[in-house]
Coordinates of C-alpha atoms in Angstrom, one line a residue:
M1 CA -34.1 -0.8 16.0
A2 CA -32.9 -4.3 14.8
Y3 CA -33.8 -3.4 11.3
D4 CA -31.9 0.0 11.6
V5 CA -28.8 -1.8 12.6
L6 CA -29.2 -4.4 9.8
F7 CA -29.8 -1.6 7.2
G8 CA -26.7 0.4 8.5
V9 CA -24.5 -2.7 8.3
V10 CA -25.6 -3.7 4.9
L11 CA -25.2 -0.1 3.5
T12 CA -21.9 0.4 5.1
F13 CA -20.4 -2.9 4.0
G14 CA -21.8 -2.5 0.4
A15 CA -20.8 1.1 -0.1
G16 CA -17.3 0.4 1.4
M17 CA -16.6 -2.4 -1.1
L18 CA -18.1 -0.4 -3.9
A19 CA -15.8 2.5 -3.2
Q20 CA -12.7 0.3 -3.0
W21 CA -13.5 -1.3 -6.4
V22 CA -14.3 2.0 -8.1
A23 CA -11.1 3.5 -6.7
W24 CA -9.1 0.5 -8.0
R25 CA -10.8 0.7 -11.3
L26 CA -10.3 4.4 -11.9
R27 CA -7.0 4.6 -10.0
L28 CA -8.3 6.9 -7.4
P29 CA -7.6 7.2 -3.7
A30 CA -10.1 4.9 -2.0
I31 CA -10.0 6.9 1.1
V32 CA -11.5 10.0 -0.5
L33 CA -14.4 8.0 -1.8
L34 CA -15.1 6.4 1.5
F35 CA -15.0 9.8 3.1
A36 CA -17.5 11.1 0.5
M37 CA -19.8 8.3 1.0
G38 CA -19.8 8.7 4.8
L39 CA -20.7 12.3 4.4
L40 CA -23.4 11.5 2.0
F41 CA -25.0 8.7 4.2
G42 CA -24.6 10.6 7.4
P43 CA -24.9 14.5 7.6
V44 CA -26.3 14.9 4.1
L45 CA -29.1 12.2 3.8
G46 CA -29.3 11.2 7.4
W47 CA -29.4 7.5 6.6
L48 CA -26.6 6.4 9.1
H49 CA -26.4 7.5 12.8
P50 CA -23.8 5.0 14.1
S51 CA -23.4 6.4 17.6
E52 CA -27.1 6.7 18.1
T53 CA -27.8 3.3 16.7
L54 CA -25.1 1.3 18.5
G55 CA -25.2 3.5 21.6
H56 CA -22.3 3.0 24.1
A57 CA -20.9 0.1 22.0
F58 CA -19.9 2.4 19.1
R59 CA -16.7 3.9 20.6
P60 CA -15.3 0.6 21.9
L61 CA -16.1 -1.0 18.5
V62 CA -14.2 1.7 16.8
S63 CA -11.3 1.5 19.2
M64 CA -11.0 -2.4 18.7
L65 CA -11.1 -2.0 14.9
V66 CA -8.4 0.7 15.1
A67 CA -6.3 -1.6 17.2
L68 CA -6.5 -4.4 14.6
I69 CA -5.6 -1.9 11.9
V70 CA -2.5 -0.6 13.8
F71 CA -1.6 -4.3 14.5
E72 CA -1.6 -5.2 10.9
G73 CA 0.4 -2.0 10.2
G74 CA 3.0 -3.1 12.7
M75 CA 3.4 -6.4 10.8
V76 CA 4.8 -4.4 7.8
L77 CA 7.5 -2.9 9.9
D78 CA 10.6 -4.9 9.2
I79 CA 13.7 -3.9 11.0
R80 CA 15.7 -4.5 7.7
Q81 CA 13.9 -1.6 6.2
L82 CA 14.5 0.5 9.2
R83 CA 18.2 0.0 8.7
E84 CA 17.9 1.5 5.2
A85 CA 15.9 4.5 6.2
G86 CA 16.9 4.6 9.9
E87 CA 18.2 8.1 10.0
G88 CA 15.2 9.6 8.4
V89 CA 12.7 7.4 10.4
A90 CA 14.3 8.4 13.7
R91 CA 14.1 12.1 12.8
L92 CA 10.5 11.9 11.7
T93 CA 9.4 10.1 14.9
M94 CA 11.6 11.2 17.7
V95 CA 12.5 14.8 16.5
A96 CA 9.6 15.8 14.2
L97 CA 6.8 14.7 16.7
P98 CA 7.6 17.1 19.4
I99 CA 8.3 19.9 16.9
N100 CA 5.0 19.2 15.2
W101 CA 3.1 19.2 18.6
I102 CA 4.5 22.6 19.6
L103 CA 4.0 24.3 16.2
G104 CA 0.5 22.8 15.9
A105 CA -0.4 24.1 19.3
L106 CA 0.9 27.6 18.5
A107 CA -1.0 27.6 15.3
A108 CA -4.2 26.6 17.1
H109 CA -3.8 29.4 19.8
Y110 CA -2.9 32.3 17.6
V111 CA -4.8 31.4 14.4
A112 CA -8.0 29.8 15.6
H113 CA -7.8 31.5 19.1
L114 CA -8.3 28.3 21.1
E115 CA -7.4 28.1 24.7
W116 CA -3.8 27.0 25.5
G117 CA -4.9 23.7 26.9
T118 CA -7.2 23.0 24.0
S119 CA -4.5 24.1 21.6
F120 CA -1.9 21.7 23.0
L121 CA -4.6 18.9 22.6
F122 CA -5.1 19.9 19.0
G123 CA -1.4 19.8 18.4
A124 CA -1.1 16.4 20.0
I125 CA -3.9 15.0 17.8
I126 CA -2.5 16.2 14.4
V127 CA 1.0 14.6 15.0
V128 CA -0.7 11.4 14.0
T129 CA -0.4 11.0 10.2
G130 CA -2.6 7.9 10.1
P131 CA -1.6 4.4 8.8
T132 CA -5.2 3.8 7.7
V133 CA -4.7 6.4 5.1
I134 CA -1.1 6.2 4.2
L135 CA -0.8 2.4 3.8
P136 CA -3.6 2.2 1.1
L137 CA -2.0 5.1 -0.7
L138 CA 1.5 3.5 -0.6
R139 CA 0.3 0.2 -2.1
S140 CA -0.6 1.9 -5.4
A141 CA 2.0 4.8 -5.5
K142 CA 5.1 2.8 -6.6
L143 CA 7.4 5.0 -4.6
H144 CA 11.2 4.4 -4.1
P145 CA 11.5 2.1 -1.0
R146 CA 13.3 4.7 1.1
V147 CA 10.6 7.3 0.7
A148 CA 7.8 4.7 1.2
A149 CA 9.7 3.6 4.4
F150 CA 9.7 7.2 5.7
L151 CA 6.1 7.5 5.4
R152 CA 5.2 3.9 6.6
W153 CA 7.3 4.1 9.7
E154 CA 6.2 7.6 10.7
A155 CA 2.6 6.8 10.3
I156 CA 2.7 3.6 12.3
V157 CA 5.1 4.6 15.0
N158 CA 3.6 8.1 15.5
D159 CA 0.0 6.6 15.6
P160 CA 0.2 5.2 19.2
L161 CA 2.7 7.9 20.2
G162 CA 0.3 10.7 19.3
A163 CA -2.7 8.9 20.9
I164 CA -0.7 8.6 24.2
L165 CA 0.4 12.2 24.0
A166 CA -3.2 13.3 23.4
A167 CA -4.3 11.2 26.3
V168 CA -1.7 12.6 28.6
V169 CA -2.6 16.2 27.6
M170 CA -6.3 15.6 28.2
Q171 CA -5.6 13.9 31.5
I172 CA -3.6 17.0 32.7
M173 CA -6.4 19.3 31.5
L174 CA -9.2 17.2 33.3
L175 CA -7.1 17.3 36.5
H176 CA -6.2 21.1 36.0
V177 CA -2.6 20.1 36.8
D178 CA 0.1 22.7 36.4
L179 CA 3.2 21.3 34.8
H180 CA 5.3 23.0 37.3
K181 CA 3.5 21.3 40.2
Q182 CA 5.0 18.4 41.9
I183 CA 2.0 16.1 41.1
F184 CA 3.0 15.9 37.5
F185 CA 6.5 14.7 38.2
V186 CA 5.5 12.5 41.1
H187 CA 2.4 10.7 39.5
T188 CA 1.6 11.6 35.9
L189 CA 5.0 11.1 34.4
P190 CA 6.0 7.9 36.2
D191 CA 2.6 6.5 35.3
M192 CA 3.2 7.3 31.7
L193 CA 6.6 5.7 31.7
L194 CA 5.3 2.6 33.5
A195 CA 2.4 2.3 30.9
G196 CA 4.9 2.5 28.1
A197 CA 7.1 -0.2 29.6
V198 CA 4.1 -2.4 30.2
S199 CA 2.9 -2.0 26.6
V200 CA 6.3 -2.9 25.2
A201 CA 6.5 -6.1 27.3
A202 CA 2.8 -6.9 26.5
G203 CA 3.7 -6.8 22.9
I204 CA 7.0 -8.8 22.9
L205 CA 6.1 -11.8 25.2
P206 CA 2.9 -13.0 23.3
A207 CA 4.9 -12.8 20.0
Y208 CA 7.4 -15.3 21.4
L209 CA 4.6 -17.5 22.7
L210 CA 3.1 -17.6 19.2
R211 CA 6.5 -18.4 17.6
Y212 CA 6.8 -21.3 20.1
L213 CA 3.3 -22.6 19.2
F214 CA 3.6 -22.1 15.5
T215 CA 7.1 -23.6 15.0
R216 CA 6.4 -26.7 17.1
D217 CA 3.2 -27.6 15.2
L218 CA 1.1 -26.9 18.3
M219 CA -1.3 -24.7 16.5
P220 CA -3.5 -25.9 13.5
E221 CA -3.5 -23.7 10.5
L222 CA -7.1 -23.0 10.8
L223 CA -6.7 -21.4 14.2
K224 CA -3.6 -19.2 13.5
V225 CA -5.4 -16.1 12.2
P226 CA -8.2 -16.2 14.8
I227 CA -5.7 -16.7 17.6
M228 CA -3.6 -13.8 16.4
V229 CA -6.5 -11.4 16.1
T230 CA -8.0 -12.4 19.4
L231 CA -4.6 -12.1 21.2
A232 CA -4.1 -8.6 19.6
L233 CA -7.5 -7.6 21.0
I234 CA -6.7 -9.1 24.4
I235 CA -3.4 -7.1 24.5
F236 CA -5.1 -3.9 23.4
G237 CA -7.8 -4.1 26.0
A238 CA -5.4 -4.9 28.8
C239 CA -3.1 -2.2 28.0
T240 CA -5.8 0.4 27.4
L241 CA -6.9 -0.3 31.0
V242 CA -3.6 0.6 32.3
M243 CA -3.4 3.9 30.3
E244 CA -5.4 5.5 27.4
G245 CA -3.4 4.9 24.2
A246 CA -1.0 2.3 25.7
G247 CA -2.9 -0.4 23.9
L248 CA -2.0 0.9 20.4
I249 CA 1.8 0.9 21.5
A250 CA 1.3 -2.8 22.6
V251 CA -0.4 -4.0 19.4
T252 CA 2.2 -2.2 17.2
V253 CA 5.1 -3.9 19.1
F254 CA 3.2 -7.2 18.9
G255 CA 2.9 -6.9 15.1
M256 CA 6.5 -5.8 14.7
M257 CA 7.8 -8.7 16.7
L258 CA 5.8 -11.3 14.9
T259 CA 7.3 -10.0 11.6
N260 CA 10.9 -9.7 12.9
L261 CA 10.8 -13.2 14.5
H262 CA 10.4 -14.6 10.9
I263 CA 7.9 -17.2 11.7
P264 CA 7.4 -19.7 8.9
G265 CA 4.0 -19.4 7.0
L266 CA 3.5 -15.9 8.4
N267 CA 3.2 -14.4 4.9
E268 CA 0.0 -16.3 4.1
L269 CA -1.4 -15.1 7.4
K270 CA -0.4 -11.5 6.6
R271 CA -2.3 -11.7 3.4
T272 CA -5.4 -12.9 5.1
K273 CA -5.2 -10.0 7.6
E274 CA -4.5 -7.5 4.8
S275 CA -7.9 -8.4 3.3
L276 CA -9.6 -8.1 6.6
V277 CA -8.0 -4.6 7.2
V278 CA -9.1 -3.3 3.8
L279 CA -12.7 -4.3 5.0
M280 CA -12.2 -2.7 8.4
V281 CA -10.8 0.5 7.0
S282 CA -13.7 0.8 4.6
V283 CA -16.3 0.4 7.3
L284 CA -14.6 2.7 9.8
F285 CA -14.1 5.6 7.4
I286 CA -17.8 5.4 6.4
L287 CA -19.1 5.0 10.0
L288 CA -16.8 7.8 11.6
T289 CA -17.6 10.3 8.8
A290 CA -21.4 9.4 8.9
D291 CA -21.4 10.0 12.6
L292 CA -20.4 13.7 12.2
H293 CA -23.4 15.8 13.3
R294 CA -24.5 18.8 11.2
A295 CA -23.8 20.9 14.3
V296 CA -20.1 19.9 14.0
L297 CA -20.0 21.0 10.4
A298 CA -21.9 24.2 11.2
R299 CA -19.0 25.2 13.6
L300 CA -16.5 25.3 10.8
S301 CA -15.4 28.9 10.5
I302 CA -12.9 31.1 8.8
P303 CA -10.4 30.7 11.7
I304 CA -10.6 26.9 11.5
L305 CA -10.1 26.9 7.8
L306 CA -7.1 29.2 8.2
L307 CA -5.8 26.9 10.9
T308 CA -5.9 24.0 8.5
L309 CA -4.1 25.9 5.8
V310 CA -1.5 26.9 8.3
V311 CA -1.1 23.1 9.4
L312 CA -0.7 22.1 5.7
F313 CA 1.5 24.8 4.4
V314 CA 3.5 26.1 7.4
V315 CA 3.5 23.6 10.4
R316 CA 4.2 20.3 8.5
P317 CA 6.8 21.7 6.0
L318 CA 8.6 23.7 8.7
C319 CA 8.5 20.7 11.1
I320 CA 10.1 18.4 8.5
F321 CA 12.7 21.0 7.5
L322 CA 13.9 21.4 11.0
A323 CA 13.7 17.7 11.9
T324 CA 15.8 16.7 8.9
L325 CA 18.6 19.3 9.2
G326 CA 22.0 17.8 8.8
T327 CA 20.7 14.5 7.4
S328 CA 21.3 12.8 4.0
I329 CA 17.7 13.2 3.0
S330 CA 17.5 15.0 -0.4
W331 CA 15.6 18.1 -0.9
Q332 CA 13.0 16.1 -3.1
E333 CA 12.4 13.7 -0.2
R334 CA 12.0 16.7 2.2
I335 CA 9.5 18.4 0.0
F336 CA 7.5 15.2 -0.5
V337 CA 7.4 14.2 3.1
G338 CA 6.8 17.7 4.2
W339 CA 3.7 17.7 2.1
I340 CA 2.3 14.2 2.5
A341 CA 0.7 13.9 5.9
P342 CA -2.9 12.8 5.7
R343 CA -4.7 12.3 9.0
G344 CA -7.1 9.4 9.5
I345 CA -9.1 7.3 11.9
V346 CA -7.1 7.6 15.0
A347 CA -7.2 11.4 14.9
A348 CA -10.9 11.4 14.5
A349 CA -11.5 8.8 17.2
V350 CA -9.3 10.7 19.7
A351 CA -10.7 14.1 18.8
G352 CA -14.3 12.9 19.2
A353 CA -13.6 11.4 22.7
A354 CA -11.5 14.3 23.9
G355 CA -13.7 17.0 22.8
I356 CA -16.8 15.6 24.8
K357 CA -14.8 15.1 27.9
L358 CA -13.3 18.6 27.8
S359 CA -16.6 20.1 27.1
E360 CA -18.1 18.5 30.2
A361 CA -15.0 19.7 32.2
G362 CA -15.9 23.3 31.3
Y363 CA -13.3 24.2 28.6
T364 CA -15.0 26.7 26.4
S365 CA -13.1 26.0 23.3
A366 CA -13.3 22.3 23.5
D367 CA -16.3 22.2 21.2
L368 CA -14.0 23.4 18.4
V369 CA -11.5 20.4 18.6
M370 CA -13.6 18.1 16.6
P371 CA -14.5 20.6 13.8
A372 CA -10.8 21.6 13.7
V373 CA -9.5 18.1 13.4
F374 CA -12.2 17.1 11.0
C375 CA -11.3 19.9 8.7
V376 CA -7.6 18.9 8.8
I377 CA -8.6 15.3 8.1
A378 CA -10.9 16.1 5.2
V379 CA -8.6 18.6 3.6
T380 CA -5.3 16.4 3.9
M381 CA -7.1 13.3 2.7
I382 CA -8.4 15.0 -0.4
C383 CA -5.3 17.1 -1.2
H384 CA -2.7 14.4 -0.2
G385 CA -4.6 11.6 -1.7
F386 CA -4.9 13.1 -5.2
S387 CA -1.4 14.8 -5.1
L388 CA 0.7 12.0 -3.8
G389 CA 1.2 10.1 -7.1
P390 CA 1.7 13.4 -9.4
L391 CA 4.1 15.0 -6.9
A392 CA 6.2 11.9 -6.5
R393 CA 6.5 11.6 -10.3
R394 CA 7.2 15.3 -10.6
L395 CA 10.0 14.9 -8.0
H396 CA 11.2 11.7 -9.5
L397 CA 10.5 9.6 -6.4
T398 CA 8.6 6.8 -8.2
L399 CA 9.9 3.6 -9.7
S400 CA 8.1 3.9 -13.1
N401 CA 4.9 5.2 -14.4
E402 CA 4.7 2.6 -17.2
P403 CA 3.5 -1.0 -16.7
A404 CA 6.6 -3.2 -16.1
L405 CA 7.3 -6.8 -16.8
V406 CA 9.5 -9.3 -14.9
I407 CA 10.8 -12.2 -16.9
L408 CA 12.2 -15.1 -14.8
G409 CA 14.8 -17.2 -16.5
G410 CA 17.8 -16.0 -18.5
N411 CA 17.8 -18.4 -21.4
A412 CA 18.4 -17.4 -25.0
W413 CA 14.9 -16.8 -26.1
S414 CA 13.7 -15.0 -23.0
T415 CA 16.8 -12.8 -23.1
D416 CA 15.8 -12.0 -26.8
L417 CA 12.3 -11.1 -25.5
A418 CA 13.6 -8.9 -22.8
A419 CA 16.0 -7.1 -25.2
C420 CA 13.1 -6.5 -27.7
L421 CA 11.0 -4.9 -24.9
N422 CA 13.9 -2.9 -23.6
E423 CA 14.6 -1.4 -27.1
E424 CA 10.9 -0.2 -27.2
K425 CA 11.5 1.5 -23.7
V426 CA 9.1 -0.9 -22.0
P427 CA 10.2 -1.4 -18.4
V428 CA 11.5 -4.9 -18.2
L429 CA 13.6 -6.8 -15.7
L430 CA 15.2 -10.2 -16.4
V431 CA 15.8 -12.3 -13.2
D432 CA 17.9 -15.4 -12.7
T433 CA 19.7 -17.1 -9.9
T434 CA 23.0 -17.3 -11.6
A435 CA 25.1 -14.4 -13.1
Q436 CA 26.2 -16.4 -16.1
E437 CA 22.6 -16.7 -17.4
L438 CA 22.2 -12.9 -17.2
M439 CA 25.5 -11.9 -18.8
S440 CA 24.1 -11.9 -22.5
A441 CA 21.2 -9.7 -21.4
A442 CA 23.4 -7.3 -19.4
R443 CA 25.7 -6.9 -22.5
R444 CA 22.5 -5.9 -24.5
G445 CA 21.6 -3.2 -22.0
V446 CA 18.7 -5.2 -20.4
P447 CA 18.1 -4.5 -16.6
V448 CA 19.0 -7.7 -14.7
L449 CA 18.5 -9.0 -11.2
K450 CA 20.5 -12.0 -9.7
A451 CA 18.1 -13.3 -7.0
E452 CA 16.0 -16.1 -5.9
L453 CA 12.4 -14.7 -6.0
L454 CA 11.3 -17.4 -3.5
S455 CA 13.5 -15.9 -0.9
A456 CA 12.9 -12.9 1.4
A457 CA 15.9 -11.2 -0.1
G458 CA 14.7 -11.7 -3.7
Q459 CA 11.3 -10.4 -2.9
E460 CA 12.8 -7.3 -1.2
A461 CA 15.0 -6.7 -4.2
L462 CA 12.0 -6.9 -6.5
E463 CA 10.2 -4.3 -4.5
E464 CA 12.9 -1.9 -5.3
R465 CA 12.1 -2.3 -9.1
P466 CA 9.0 -1.6 -11.1
A467 CA 7.2 -4.9 -11.3
D468 CA 3.5 -5.4 -12.5
Y469 CA 3.5 -8.6 -14.6
L470 CA 5.6 -11.8 -14.4
I471 CA 6.4 -14.4 -17.0
A472 CA 8.3 -17.4 -15.6
T473 CA 10.3 -19.0 -18.6
T474 CA 12.7 -21.5 -16.9
G475 CA 12.8 -25.1 -18.1
D476 CA 11.5 -26.3 -14.8
A477 CA 7.7 -26.2 -15.0
I478 CA 7.3 -27.0 -11.1
Y479 CA 9.7 -24.1 -10.2
N480 CA 7.8 -21.7 -12.6
G481 CA 4.5 -22.6 -10.8
M482 CA 6.0 -22.1 -7.4
V483 CA 7.3 -18.6 -8.3
C484 CA 3.9 -17.7 -9.9
G485 CA 2.0 -19.0 -6.9
H486 CA 4.4 -17.0 -4.6
M487 CA 4.1 -13.8 -6.5
A488 CA 0.3 -14.0 -7.3
P489 CA -0.9 -12.4 -4.0
H490 CA 1.5 -9.4 -4.6
M491 CA 0.9 -8.8 -8.4
G492 CA -2.5 -10.4 -8.9
R493 CA -3.3 -13.9 -10.0
E494 CA -4.2 -12.7 -13.5
R495 CA -0.8 -11.0 -14.0
V496 CA 1.5 -14.0 -13.4
Y497 CA 2.2 -16.3 -16.5
Q498 CA 4.5 -19.2 -17.2
V499 CA 5.4 -21.3 -20.3
S500 CA 3.2 -24.3 -20.6
P501 CA 4.1 -27.2 -18.4
G502 CA 2.7 -29.5 -21.1
V503 CA -0.9 -30.1 -22.3
A504 CA -1.4 -33.2 -20.0
R505 CA -0.6 -31.1 -16.9
L506 CA -3.2 -28.5 -17.7
D507 CA -6.1 -30.8 -17.0
L508 CA -8.2 -28.9 -14.5
Y509 CA -8.9 -32.0 -12.4
R510 CA -5.7 -34.2 -12.6
G511 CA -3.2 -31.6 -13.8
L512 CA -1.4 -28.8 -12.0
S513 CA -3.8 -26.8 -9.9
R514 CA -4.5 -23.3 -11.1
D515 CA -3.6 -22.0 -7.6
A516 CA -0.2 -23.8 -7.8
R517 CA 0.9 -22.2 -11.2
G518 CA 0.6 -19.2 -13.4
K519 CA -1.5 -18.7 -16.5
V520 CA -0.3 -20.3 -19.6
L521 CA 1.8 -18.1 -21.9
G522 CA 0.1 -18.5 -25.4
E523 CA -1.2 -21.9 -26.3
P524 CA -1.1 -25.1 -24.2
G525 CA 1.5 -26.7 -26.6
W526 CA 3.9 -23.8 -26.3
N527 CA 6.2 -25.3 -23.7
Y528 CA 9.9 -24.4 -23.0
T529 CA 11.1 -26.9 -25.6
F530 CA 8.7 -25.4 -28.3
F531 CA 10.1 -21.8 -27.8
D532 CA 13.7 -23.1 -27.5
T533 CA 13.3 -25.0 -30.8
L534 CA 11.9 -22.0 -32.6
F535 CA 14.8 -19.8 -31.4
S536 CA 17.4 -22.3 -32.6
R537 CA 15.7 -22.2 -36.0
G538 CA 16.2 -18.5 -36.3
W539 CA 12.9 -17.3 -34.9
R540 CA 13.3 -13.9 -33.1
F541 CA 11.2 -11.5 -31.2
V542 CA 10.2 -8.3 -32.9
S543 CA 7.9 -5.4 -32.2
D544 CA 5.3 -3.7 -34.4
T545 CA 3.2 -0.6 -33.7
V546 CA -0.4 -1.2 -34.8
T547 CA -1.5 1.0 -37.5
E548 CA -4.8 1.2 -39.5
A549 CA -3.2 -0.9 -42.2
T550 CA -1.9 -3.7 -39.9
L551 CA -4.9 -3.8 -37.4
D552 CA -6.6 -6.8 -39.1
L553 CA -3.4 -8.9 -39.3
F554 CA -3.2 -9.5 -35.6
G555 CA -3.2 -13.3 -34.9
K556 CA -3.7 -14.2 -38.6
E557 CA -0.2 -14.0 -40.2
E558 CA 1.8 -17.3 -40.8
N559 CA 5.2 -17.8 -39.1
R560 CA 4.4 -15.4 -36.4
L561 CA 3.3 -15.9 -32.7
D562 CA 1.7 -12.9 -31.1
L563 CA 2.5 -12.9 -27.4
L564 CA 2.2 -9.5 -25.8
V565 CA 0.2 -6.2 -26.5
V566 CA 1.7 -3.2 -24.7
R567 CA -0.7 -0.3 -24.2
R568 CA 1.4 2.7 -23.0
G569 CA 0.3 4.0 -19.6
T570 CA -2.4 1.4 -19.3
G571 CA -1.1 -2.2 -19.2
I572 CA 0.6 -5.2 -20.8
F573 CA -1.8 -7.7 -22.2
I574 CA -0.1 -11.2 -22.3
Q575 CA -1.9 -13.7 -24.6
S576 CA -3.1 -16.8 -23.0
A577 CA -5.3 -19.7 -24.0
E578 CA -6.9 -19.5 -20.5
D579 CA -8.3 -16.1 -21.2
R580 CA -12.0 -16.1 -21.9
A581 CA -11.7 -13.1 -24.2
R582 CA -8.6 -12.5 -26.3
T583 CA -7.1 -9.0 -26.2
V584 CA -7.6 -7.2 -29.5
P585 CA -5.0 -4.5 -30.1
V586 CA -6.1 -1.0 -31.1
I587 CA -4.2 1.6 -33.2
G588 CA -1.1 2.8 -31.4
D589 CA -0.6 -0.4 -29.3
L590 CA 2.8 -2.2 -29.5
V591 CA 2.6 -5.9 -30.4
I592 CA 5.5 -8.2 -29.4
S593 CA 5.7 -11.3 -31.7
M594 CA 8.1 -14.1 -32.3
K595 CA 8.6 -14.4 -36.0
A596 CA 10.3 -16.9 -38.4
P597 CA 13.3 -15.5 -40.4
E598 CA 11.3 -15.3 -43.7
A599 CA 8.5 -13.4 -42.0
R600 CA 11.0 -10.9 -40.5
E601 CA 12.5 -10.4 -43.9
V602 CA 9.1 -9.7 -45.5
V603 CA 8.5 -7.1 -42.7
S604 CA 11.9 -5.5 -43.2
D605 CA 11.3 -5.2 -46.9
A606 CA 8.0 -3.6 -46.3
K607 CA 9.5 -1.1 -43.8
E608 CA 12.3 -0.2 -46.2
E609 CA 9.7 0.4 -49.0
A610 CA 7.6 2.6 -46.7
E611 CA 10.5 4.7 -45.7
L612 CA 11.5 5.2 -49.4
R613 CA 8.0 6.3 -50.3
A614 CA 8.0 8.7 -47.3
E615 CA 11.3 10.3 -48.6
K616 CA 9.9 10.7 -52.1

């Protein structure tokens, strides 16, 4: 028994992380790979039987992990983003949710022929779009902030509301209560309202307590994440005892309050929790999918498949259309949000528990709840996971499909670099804290942003622009390092660069720590003064497309500094002495170099000669 648990844990963790890495490497939806691995290890090969191995501890464990995921999701709900997309978010939660519930119930009854009670339960479960699926997809989709806010807020807010709605429907069915009878209005409805009020209060008060402890230095840094996680679990458990589903509301409110109280240092804690959530999502998806029995899969039928298609192509689009009538939401946004609605862990967990209880209570069609919900989860994850990016690009709802570069510092030579990239249609953004430093770039048609990247406003402004790589080029080496260290968790530590702070400061032991700065742009001796001096002597940035004839010249020509290699649709490779292997361009790549005046004249003469030969 002990070895079965050990084998299951090792297999689940290893497969989960492998799926995440492969998905990142191949740019695939990780959720789909996790779902496939769960099916493979569970129903297909029979290696994992989570509920049998863990027994009664399995469902509570799943519930706690779901609570932590929802808590982390609540921490990304900033009220300032709600103000931008407030109208759409309100419609998608308060208006679309009941419409989706009613339409889903009607479809379940008339298409899959479920009983009315079971149909309303199915409709309540599928209103949950699932932050465990949506949030990982949004991290790699590069959607416009408003559209991303629609999906993010809908998923996180509807998650606990859908769970509570399903719990209320199930409770009414178990009690065999008629909605017209007095008991519903005298007991059930007041209990539900009381549970909601208790959940909101339970989420708000601990957040103020943590702010008090954190801001008065009454909590060591080492204990901040463990205390937050423990407090979230305590809140979830206590509110769940009050009412099924209330715990999810409480931890969502708790996460939202922590974010909107703007506690100093919370960003570092958020990043730690994000890493934990990736691990938890990977484990949960594999475990829940592996726990599906072959008998459940055997109950998949034509009516259930038809019900799934109706949910995808009729219920969800019609719901979004009706809920957004009379709003400023564009038709592209309606089509996109009307299609993208993957269901996830909460739907699976609620369906599994509800199906068992209703079957024991004598509802004949309750055994079909889990297969029906499973079918919706599987089809939406696959269809929406693979189609989100292409559909967003088709509807022009993405920021950019090409890798984009942010250049910090509007000096003369960095402006010339930005202009060179912009002329080649490479997405570039020049950022500075003063408008005067950006005037020259703006006159040359370069996209500019006046912002402080170390501020919350600057980071939010940058989120609205395509940004995959960063080069800090100001004359202040310490400031460059601070910005690179601040942006590294968002872009990746191997994607933030700065001009050299000086050879002495690059000492691995006595110099600037690698964690406190970016990678060196070019060679250690190429500091700010070096580039500034070259520019004053007439050196300028030029672009060259690599051909078969020029392939061997890379890094070997005199009076030329090769700095960037742009591979369309793939990435921007920035040359650094700290790279173990130097990027070698291939035919078709775009090389950005800084060249001396005489070198540019030679290249110009060669181009003119080539053009004359082509004309002849």
